[in-house]
PDB file of C-alpha atoms and ligand atoms in Angstrom:
ATOM      1  CA  MET A   1       4.551  18.249 -18.256  1.00 50.00           C
ATOM      2  CA  GLY A   2       4.443  14.644 -19.488  1.00 70.00           C
ATOM      3  CA  LYS A   3       2.576  11.738 -18.060  1.00 87.00           C
ATOM      4  CA  LYS A   4       3.666  10.689 -14.571  1.00 91.00           C
ATOM      5  CA  THR A   5       4.722   7.039 -14.587  1.00 93.00           C
ATOM      6  CA  LYS A   6       7.000   6.557 -11.571  1.00 95.00           C
ATOM      7  CA  LEU A   7       4.452   6.368  -8.803  1.00 96.00           C
ATOM      8  CA  MET A   8       4.198   5.460  -5.159  1.00 96.00           C
ATOM      9  CA  MET A   9       1.140   4.799  -2.988  1.00 94.00           C
ATOM     10  CA  LEU A  10       0.856   6.193   0.545  1.00 93.00           C
ATOM     11  CA  GLY A  11      -2.013   5.874   2.992  1.00 90.00           C
ATOM     12  CA  PRO A  12      -3.225   4.125   6.125  1.00 87.00           C
ATOM     13  CA  PRO A  13      -4.565   0.567   6.232  1.00 81.00           C
ATOM     14  CA  GLY A  14      -8.107   0.568   4.854  1.00 83.00           C
ATOM     15  CA  ALA A  15      -7.562   3.661   2.669  1.00 89.00           C
ATOM     16  CA  GLY A  16      -7.947   1.614  -0.519  1.00 87.00           C
ATOM     17  CA  LYS A  17      -4.291   1.812  -1.643  1.00 89.00           C
ATOM     18  CA  GLY A  18      -4.238  -1.738  -2.984  1.00 85.00           C
ATOM     19  CA  THR A  19      -7.429  -1.234  -4.999  1.00 88.00           C
ATOM     20  CA  GLN A  20      -6.142   2.006  -6.502  1.00 94.00           C
ATOM     21  CA  ALA A  21      -2.701   0.549  -7.271  1.00 92.00           C
ATOM     22  CA  GLN A  22      -4.321  -2.399  -9.089  1.00 91.00           C
ATOM     23  CA  ARG A  23      -6.553  -0.095 -11.136  1.00 94.00           C
ATOM     24  CA  LEU A  24      -3.662   2.193 -12.096  1.00 95.00           C
ATOM     25  CA  ALA A  25      -1.483  -0.768 -13.023  1.00 93.00           C
ATOM     26  CA  SER A  26      -4.091  -2.152 -15.404  1.00 94.00           C
ATOM     27  CA  ARG A  27      -5.089   1.236 -16.882  1.00 93.00           C
ATOM     28  CA  MET A  28      -1.519   2.357 -17.474  1.00 93.00           C
ATOM     29  CA  GLY A  29      -0.023  -1.040 -18.280  1.00 93.00           C
ATOM     30  CA  ILE A  30       2.751  -0.682 -15.690  1.00 93.00           C
ATOM     31  CA  PRO A  31       3.602  -3.106 -12.867  1.00 91.00           C
ATOM     32  CA  GLN A  32       2.541  -2.713  -9.244  1.00 90.00           C
ATOM     33  CA  ILE A  33       5.604  -3.495  -7.134  1.00 87.00           C
ATOM     34  CA  SER A  34       5.459  -4.442  -3.476  1.00 83.00           C
ATOM     35  CA  THR A  35       8.538  -5.012  -1.332  1.00 80.00           C
ATOM     36  CA  GLY A  36       7.469  -8.609  -0.740  1.00 79.00           C
ATOM     37  CA  ASP A  37       7.203  -9.266  -4.494  1.00 80.00           C
ATOM     38  CA  MET A  38      10.646  -7.759  -5.081  1.00 83.00           C
ATOM     39  CA  LEU A  39      12.267  -9.838  -2.351  1.00 84.00           C
ATOM     40  CA  ARG A  40      10.677 -13.061  -3.610  1.00 85.00           C
ATOM     41  CA  ALA A  41      11.711 -12.312  -7.207  1.00 84.00           C
ATOM     42  CA  ALA A  42      15.294 -11.529  -6.153  1.00 85.00           C
ATOM     43  CA  LYS A  43      15.511 -14.742  -4.142  1.00 86.00           C
ATOM     44  CA  LYS A  44      14.294 -16.712  -7.153  1.00 88.00           C
ATOM     45  CA  SER A  45      16.691 -14.958  -9.557  1.00 86.00           C
ATOM     46  CA  GLY A  46      19.681 -16.019  -7.448  1.00 87.00           C
ATOM     47  CA  SER A  47      21.416 -12.631  -7.792  1.00 86.00           C
ATOM     48  CA  GLU A  48      23.975 -11.584  -5.147  1.00 87.00           C
ATOM     49  CA  MET A  49      21.413  -9.408  -3.376  1.00 87.00           C
ATOM     50  CA  GLY A  50      18.823 -12.141  -3.778  1.00 89.00           C
ATOM     51  CA  LYS A  51      21.106 -14.636  -2.034  1.00 91.00           C
ATOM     52  CA  LYS A  52      21.703 -12.209   0.819  1.00 90.00           C
ATOM     53  CA  ALA A  53      17.971 -11.586   1.203  1.00 88.00           C
ATOM     54  CA  ALA A  54      17.276 -15.327   1.127  1.00 89.00           C
ATOM     55  CA  GLU A  55      19.654 -15.874   4.071  1.00 90.00           C
ATOM     56  CA  TYR A  56      17.547 -13.559   6.237  1.00 88.00           C
ATOM     57  CA  MET A  57      14.171 -14.671   4.892  1.00 82.00           C
ATOM     58  CA  ASP A  58      14.917 -18.388   5.354  1.00 86.00           C
ATOM     59  CA  LYS A  59      15.720 -17.742   9.014  1.00 86.00           C
ATOM     60  CA  GLY A  60      12.547 -15.734   9.394  1.00 81.00           C
ATOM     61  CA  HIS A  61      14.511 -12.530  10.033  1.00 80.00           C
ATOM     62  CA  LEU A  62      13.705  -9.057   8.797  1.00 79.00           C
ATOM     63  CA  VAL A  63      15.752  -8.204   5.700  1.00 83.00           C
ATOM     64  CA  PRO A  64      17.966  -5.203   6.571  1.00 86.00           C
ATOM     65  CA  ASP A  65      17.472  -1.840   4.846  1.00 84.00           C
ATOM     66  CA  GLN A  66      20.711  -2.042   2.841  1.00 86.00           C
ATOM     67  CA  VAL A  67      19.743  -5.356   1.255  1.00 89.00           C
ATOM     68  CA  VAL A  68      16.184  -4.174   0.560  1.00 88.00           C
ATOM     69  CA  ILE A  69      17.556  -1.060  -1.124  1.00 87.00           C
ATOM     70  CA  GLY A  70      19.958  -3.142  -3.213  1.00 88.00           C
ATOM     71  CA  ILE A  71      17.062  -5.274  -4.392  1.00 88.00           C
ATOM     72  CA  VAL A  72      14.919  -2.239  -5.146  1.00 87.00           C
ATOM     73  CA  GLU A  73      17.790  -0.934  -7.254  1.00 86.00           C
ATOM     74  CA  GLU A  74      17.977  -4.225  -9.207  1.00 84.00           C
ATOM     75  CA  SER A  75      14.199  -4.355  -9.644  1.00 85.00           C
ATOM     76  CA  LEU A  76      13.885  -0.774 -10.841  1.00 86.00           C
ATOM     77  CA  LYS A  77      16.572  -1.266 -13.479  1.00 83.00           C
ATOM     78  CA  SER A  78      14.870  -4.295 -15.018  1.00 83.00           C
ATOM     79  CA  PRO A  79      13.235  -3.938 -18.471  1.00 87.00           C
ATOM     80  CA  ASP A  80       9.804  -4.669 -16.910  1.00 85.00           C
ATOM     81  CA  VAL A  81       9.689  -1.202 -15.432  1.00 88.00           C
ATOM     82  CA  ALA A  82      10.943   0.731 -18.463  1.00 87.00           C
ATOM     83  CA  ASP A  83       7.492   2.317 -18.886  1.00 91.00           C
ATOM     84  CA  GLY A  84       7.017   3.048 -15.202  1.00 94.00           C
ATOM     85  CA  PHE A  85       5.941   1.405 -11.949  1.00 94.00           C
ATOM     86  CA  ILE A  86       3.736   1.780  -8.897  1.00 94.00           C
ATOM     87  CA  LEU A  87       5.528   1.203  -5.608  1.00 93.00           C
ATOM     88  CA  ASP A  88       3.371  -0.156  -2.805  1.00 86.00           C
ATOM     89  CA  GLY A  89       4.945  -0.428   0.662  1.00 81.00           C
ATOM     90  CA  PHE A  90       8.334   1.080  -0.228  1.00 86.00           C
ATOM     91  CA  PRO A  91       9.922   3.396   0.781  1.00 89.00           C
ATOM     92  CA  ARG A  92       8.693   2.969   4.338  1.00 82.00           C
ATOM     93  CA  THR A  93      11.121   5.321   6.072  1.00 84.00           C
ATOM     94  CA  VAL A  94      12.879   8.603   5.264  1.00 88.00           C
ATOM     95  CA  GLU A  95      16.191   6.677   5.119  1.00 87.00           C
ATOM     96  CA  GLN A  96      14.772   4.420   2.370  1.00 89.00           C
ATOM     97  CA  ALA A  97      13.382   7.461   0.513  1.00 92.00           C
ATOM     98  CA  GLU A  98      16.809   9.116   0.627  1.00 93.00           C
ATOM     99  CA  ALA A  99      18.431   5.925  -0.628  1.00 90.00           C
ATOM    100  CA  LEU A 100      15.991   5.822  -3.563  1.00 91.00           C
ATOM    101  CA  ASP A 101      16.909   9.418  -4.396  1.00 91.00           C
ATOM    102  CA  SER A 102      20.624   8.669  -4.212  1.00 90.00           C
ATOM    103  CA  LEU A 103      20.177   5.781  -6.676  1.00 87.00           C
ATOM    104  CA  GLY A 104      18.925   8.395  -9.141  1.00 88.00           C
ATOM    105  CA  ILE A 105      15.394   7.026  -9.047  1.00 88.00           C
ATOM    106  CA  LYS A 106      13.127  10.033  -8.865  1.00 90.00           C
ATOM    107  CA  LEU A 107       9.448   9.416  -8.247  1.00 94.00           C
ATOM    108  CA  ASP A 108       7.117  11.540 -10.407  1.00 95.00           C
ATOM    109  CA  ALA A 109       4.241  11.445  -7.943  1.00 96.00           C
ATOM    110  CA  VAL A 110       3.562  10.147  -4.454  1.00 97.00           C
ATOM    111  CA  LEU A 111      -0.161   9.452  -4.188  1.00 97.00           C
ATOM    112  CA  ASN A 112      -1.271  10.086  -0.618  1.00 96.00           C
ATOM    113  CA  ILE A 113      -4.765   8.777   0.139  1.00 95.00           C
ATOM    114  CA  GLN A 114      -6.026  10.525   3.243  1.00 93.00           C
ATOM    115  CA  VAL A 115      -8.810   9.070   5.344  1.00 91.00           C
ATOM    116  CA  ASP A 116     -10.183  10.332   8.666  1.00 88.00           C
ATOM    117  CA  GLU A 117      -9.842   7.937  11.533  1.00 86.00           C
ATOM    118  CA  ASP A 118     -13.645   7.992  12.045  1.00 88.00           C
ATOM    119  CA  VAL A 119     -14.284   7.010   8.430  1.00 88.00           C
ATOM    120  CA  LEU A 120     -11.722   4.227   8.740  1.00 87.00           C
ATOM    121  CA  VAL A 121     -13.256   2.930  11.962  1.00 88.00           C
ATOM    122  CA  LYS A 122     -16.633   2.810  10.219  1.00 87.00           C
ATOM    123  CA  ARG A 123     -15.225   1.186   7.080  1.00 87.00           C
ATOM    124  CA  LEU A 124     -13.012  -1.434   8.719  1.00 88.00           C
ATOM    125  CA  GLY A 125     -15.357  -1.797  11.711  1.00 90.00           C
ATOM    126  CA  GLY A 126     -18.177  -2.970   9.423  1.00 92.00           C
ATOM    127  CA  ARG A 127     -16.222  -5.982   8.215  1.00 92.00           C
ATOM    128  CA  ARG A 128     -17.433  -9.438   9.195  1.00 95.00           C
ATOM    129  CA  ALA A 129     -15.716 -12.718   8.491  1.00 94.00           C
ATOM    130  CA  CYS A 130     -16.686 -16.366   8.503  1.00 95.00           C
ATOM    131  CA  LEU A 131     -13.990 -18.385  10.245  1.00 92.00           C
ATOM    132  CA  THR A 132     -15.284 -21.651   8.777  1.00 95.00           C
ATOM    133  CA  CYS A 133     -15.108 -20.916   5.028  1.00 96.00           C
ATOM    134  CA  GLY A 134     -13.234 -17.585   4.890  1.00 92.00           C
ATOM    135  CA  ALA A 135     -16.081 -15.579   3.290  1.00 94.00           C
ATOM    136  CA  THR A 136     -16.042 -11.836   4.106  1.00 92.00           C
ATOM    137  CA  TYR A 137     -18.912  -9.376   4.419  1.00 95.00           C
ATOM    138  CA  HIS A 138     -19.545  -5.737   5.273  1.00 93.00           C
ATOM    139  CA  VAL A 139     -22.580  -4.742   7.329  1.00 94.00           C
ATOM    140  CA  GLU A 140     -23.292  -1.803   4.973  1.00 90.00           C
ATOM    141  CA  HIS A 141     -21.745  -2.528   1.586  1.00 87.00           C
ATOM    142  CA  ASN A 142     -21.997  -6.300   1.404  1.00 93.00           C
ATOM    143  CA  PRO A 143     -24.195  -7.715   4.192  1.00 96.00           C
ATOM    144  CA  SER A 144     -24.969 -11.397   4.611  1.00 96.00           C
ATOM    145  CA  LYS A 145     -28.624 -12.251   3.954  1.00 97.00           C
ATOM    146  CA  GLU A 146     -29.189 -13.136   7.591  1.00 96.00           C
ATOM    147  CA  GLU A 147     -27.421 -11.045  10.250  1.00 94.00           C
ATOM    148  CA  ASP A 148     -24.226 -12.696  11.574  1.00 95.00           C
ATOM    149  CA  ILE A 149     -24.811 -15.866   9.514  1.00 97.00           C
ATOM    150  CA  CYS A 150     -22.565 -16.813   6.571  1.00 97.00           C
ATOM    151  CA  ASP A 151     -24.470 -17.088   3.248  1.00 97.00           C
ATOM    152  CA  LYS A 152     -22.121 -19.771   1.967  1.00 97.00           C
ATOM    153  CA  CYS A 153     -21.857 -22.217   4.840  1.00 97.00           C
ATOM    154  CA  GLY A 154     -24.335 -21.137   7.522  1.00 97.00           C
ATOM    155  CA  SER A 155     -21.693 -20.599  10.232  1.00 97.00           C
ATOM    156  CA  GLU A 156     -21.649 -17.552  12.476  1.00 97.00           C
ATOM    157  CA  THR A 157     -19.741 -14.507  11.144  1.00 97.00           C
ATOM    158  CA  ILE A 158     -17.575 -12.476  13.508  1.00 96.00           C
ATOM    159  CA  GLN A 159     -15.675  -9.195  13.716  1.00 95.00           C
ATOM    160  CA  ARG A 160     -11.937  -9.863  13.695  1.00 91.00           C
ATOM    161  CA  ASP A 161      -9.981  -8.354  16.605  1.00 89.00           C
ATOM    162  CA  ASP A 162      -7.959  -6.359  14.049  1.00 84.00           C
ATOM    163  CA  ASP A 163     -11.126  -4.631  12.852  1.00 87.00           C
ATOM    164  CA  LYS A 164     -12.341  -3.528  16.285  1.00 90.00           C
ATOM    165  CA  PRO A 165     -12.310   0.264  16.869  1.00 88.00           C
ATOM    166  CA  GLU A 166      -9.550   0.166  19.485  1.00 89.00           C
ATOM    167  CA  ALA A 167      -7.264  -1.918  17.261  1.00 89.00           C
ATOM    168  CA  ILE A 168      -7.944   0.366  14.279  1.00 87.00           C
ATOM    169  CA  ARG A 169      -7.023   3.439  16.320  1.00 88.00           C
ATOM    170  CA  THR A 170      -3.800   1.744  17.450  1.00 89.00           C
ATOM    171  CA  ARG A 171      -2.914   0.824  13.844  1.00 84.00           C
ATOM    172  CA  MET A 172      -3.655   4.396  12.704  1.00 86.00           C
ATOM    173  CA  GLY A 173      -1.399   5.794  15.431  1.00 86.00           C
ATOM    174  CA  ALA A 174       1.448   3.505  14.384  1.00 80.00           C
ATOM    175  CA  TYR A 175       0.944   4.423  10.729  1.00 83.00           C
ATOM    176  CA  ARG A 176       1.020   8.143  11.512  1.00 83.00           C
ATOM    177  CA  GLY A 177       4.172   7.810  13.595  1.00 84.00           C
ATOM    178  CA  LYS A 178       6.011   5.936  10.832  1.00 77.00           C
ATOM    179  CA  THR A 179       4.811   7.736   7.724  1.00 80.00           C
ATOM    180  CA  ALA A 180       4.257  11.341   8.766  1.00 81.00           C
ATOM    181  CA  PRO A 181       7.961  12.120   8.144  1.00 90.00           C
ATOM    182  CA  LEU A 182       7.703  10.509   4.700  1.00 93.00           C
ATOM    183  CA  ILE A 183       4.698  12.665   3.811  1.00 94.00           C
ATOM    184  CA  GLU A 184       6.675  15.790   4.726  1.00 94.00           C
ATOM    185  CA  PHE A 185       9.752  14.504   2.845  1.00 95.00           C
ATOM    186  CA  TYR A 186       7.841  14.285  -0.440  1.00 96.00           C
ATOM    187  CA  ARG A 187       5.706  17.365   0.195  1.00 96.00           C
ATOM    188  CA  GLU A 188       8.857  19.465   0.607  1.00 96.00           C
ATOM    189  CA  ARG A 189      10.107  18.124  -2.719  1.00 95.00           C
ATOM    190  CA  GLY A 190       6.857  19.025  -4.493  1.00 95.00           C
ATOM    191  CA  ARG A 191       6.017  15.430  -5.371  1.00 96.00           C
ATOM    192  CA  LEU A 192       3.179  14.733  -2.939  1.00 97.00           C
ATOM    193  CA  TYR A 193      -0.436  14.700  -4.145  1.00 97.00           C
ATOM    194  CA  ASP A 194      -3.237  14.363  -1.604  1.00 97.00           C
ATOM    195  CA  PHE A 195      -6.488  12.537  -2.319  1.00 97.00           C
ATOM    196  CA  ASP A 196      -9.648  12.366  -0.252  1.00 96.00           C
ATOM    197  CA  GLY A 197     -10.075   8.703   0.539  1.00 93.00           C
ATOM    198  CA  ALA A 198     -13.566   9.267   1.955  1.00 91.00           C
ATOM    199  CA  GLN A 199     -14.779   9.500  -1.664  1.00 92.00           C
ATOM    200  CA  SER A 200     -15.920   6.416  -3.574  1.00 90.00           C
ATOM    201  CA  PRO A 201     -13.145   4.295  -5.143  1.00 91.00           C
ATOM    202  CA  ASP A 202     -14.219   5.514  -8.625  1.00 95.00           C
ATOM    203  CA  GLU A 203     -13.924   9.150  -7.561  1.00 97.00           C
ATOM    204  CA  VAL A 204     -10.467   8.552  -6.093  1.00 96.00           C
ATOM    205  CA  THR A 205      -9.318   6.817  -9.309  1.00 96.00           C
ATOM    206  CA  ALA A 206     -10.628   9.719 -11.411  1.00 97.00           C
ATOM    207  CA  ALA A 207      -8.813  12.271  -9.222  1.00 97.00           C
ATOM    208  CA  ILE A 208      -5.555  10.286  -9.417  1.00 97.00           C
ATOM    209  CA  MET A 209      -5.809   9.873 -13.205  1.00 96.00           C
ATOM    210  CA  SER A 210      -6.284  13.630 -13.660  1.00 95.00           C
ATOM    211  CA  VAL A 211      -3.099  14.305 -11.686  1.00 94.00           C
ATOM    212  CA  ILE A 212      -1.111  11.649 -13.536  1.00 93.00           C
ATOM    213  CA  GLU A 213      -2.170  12.803 -16.972  1.00 89.00           C
ATOM    214  CA  GLU A 214      -1.910  16.570 -16.410  1.00 77.00           C
TER     215      GLU A 214
HETATM  216 ZN1  LIG B 301     -18.860 -19.454   5.806  1.00 88.09          ZN
END
């Protein structure tokens, strides 16, 4: 089996998807593609699909599935992705995954980073932010010198509402509801690879690389 180069990241908020996607992109020399990036590029290019997307985006509306899929098709046929790509945030639904399949774009591996809710609550719950200068801290991994005081500007640091345990559990529930069907979709097709996101980022990268290069 050759190297896997058509990749997709899956995992809840706080699982470290973005970090892993960035590392893979630079190690493998392939682009990391988010839906937002694709839409902005299409709008700029002025293609038919780009114009359609722009109409929705300029009004602040959600771009419908059909247009998103059209833009994904354009993006994944560009020479930039001839050596592969890492999708981040697409497909988001089983319908989008089916559309990708029907375009003849077959993902080699879907990288599913699994993290327990408790680990996530601890990880995201330890974040602190300074509202004055935007500096961020973590009570365990990157604490400020003085508790609750920003090193850079001396203001008080706070826990964002988004990072409070209740909010994290709500976000996890929403994620599970939306993506569980996608996990099964790719598992049934033998393309899903699970990774333990409770490990250190280096350990997760090593595990992913061994799957990609096998
Ligand atoms: Zn500050």
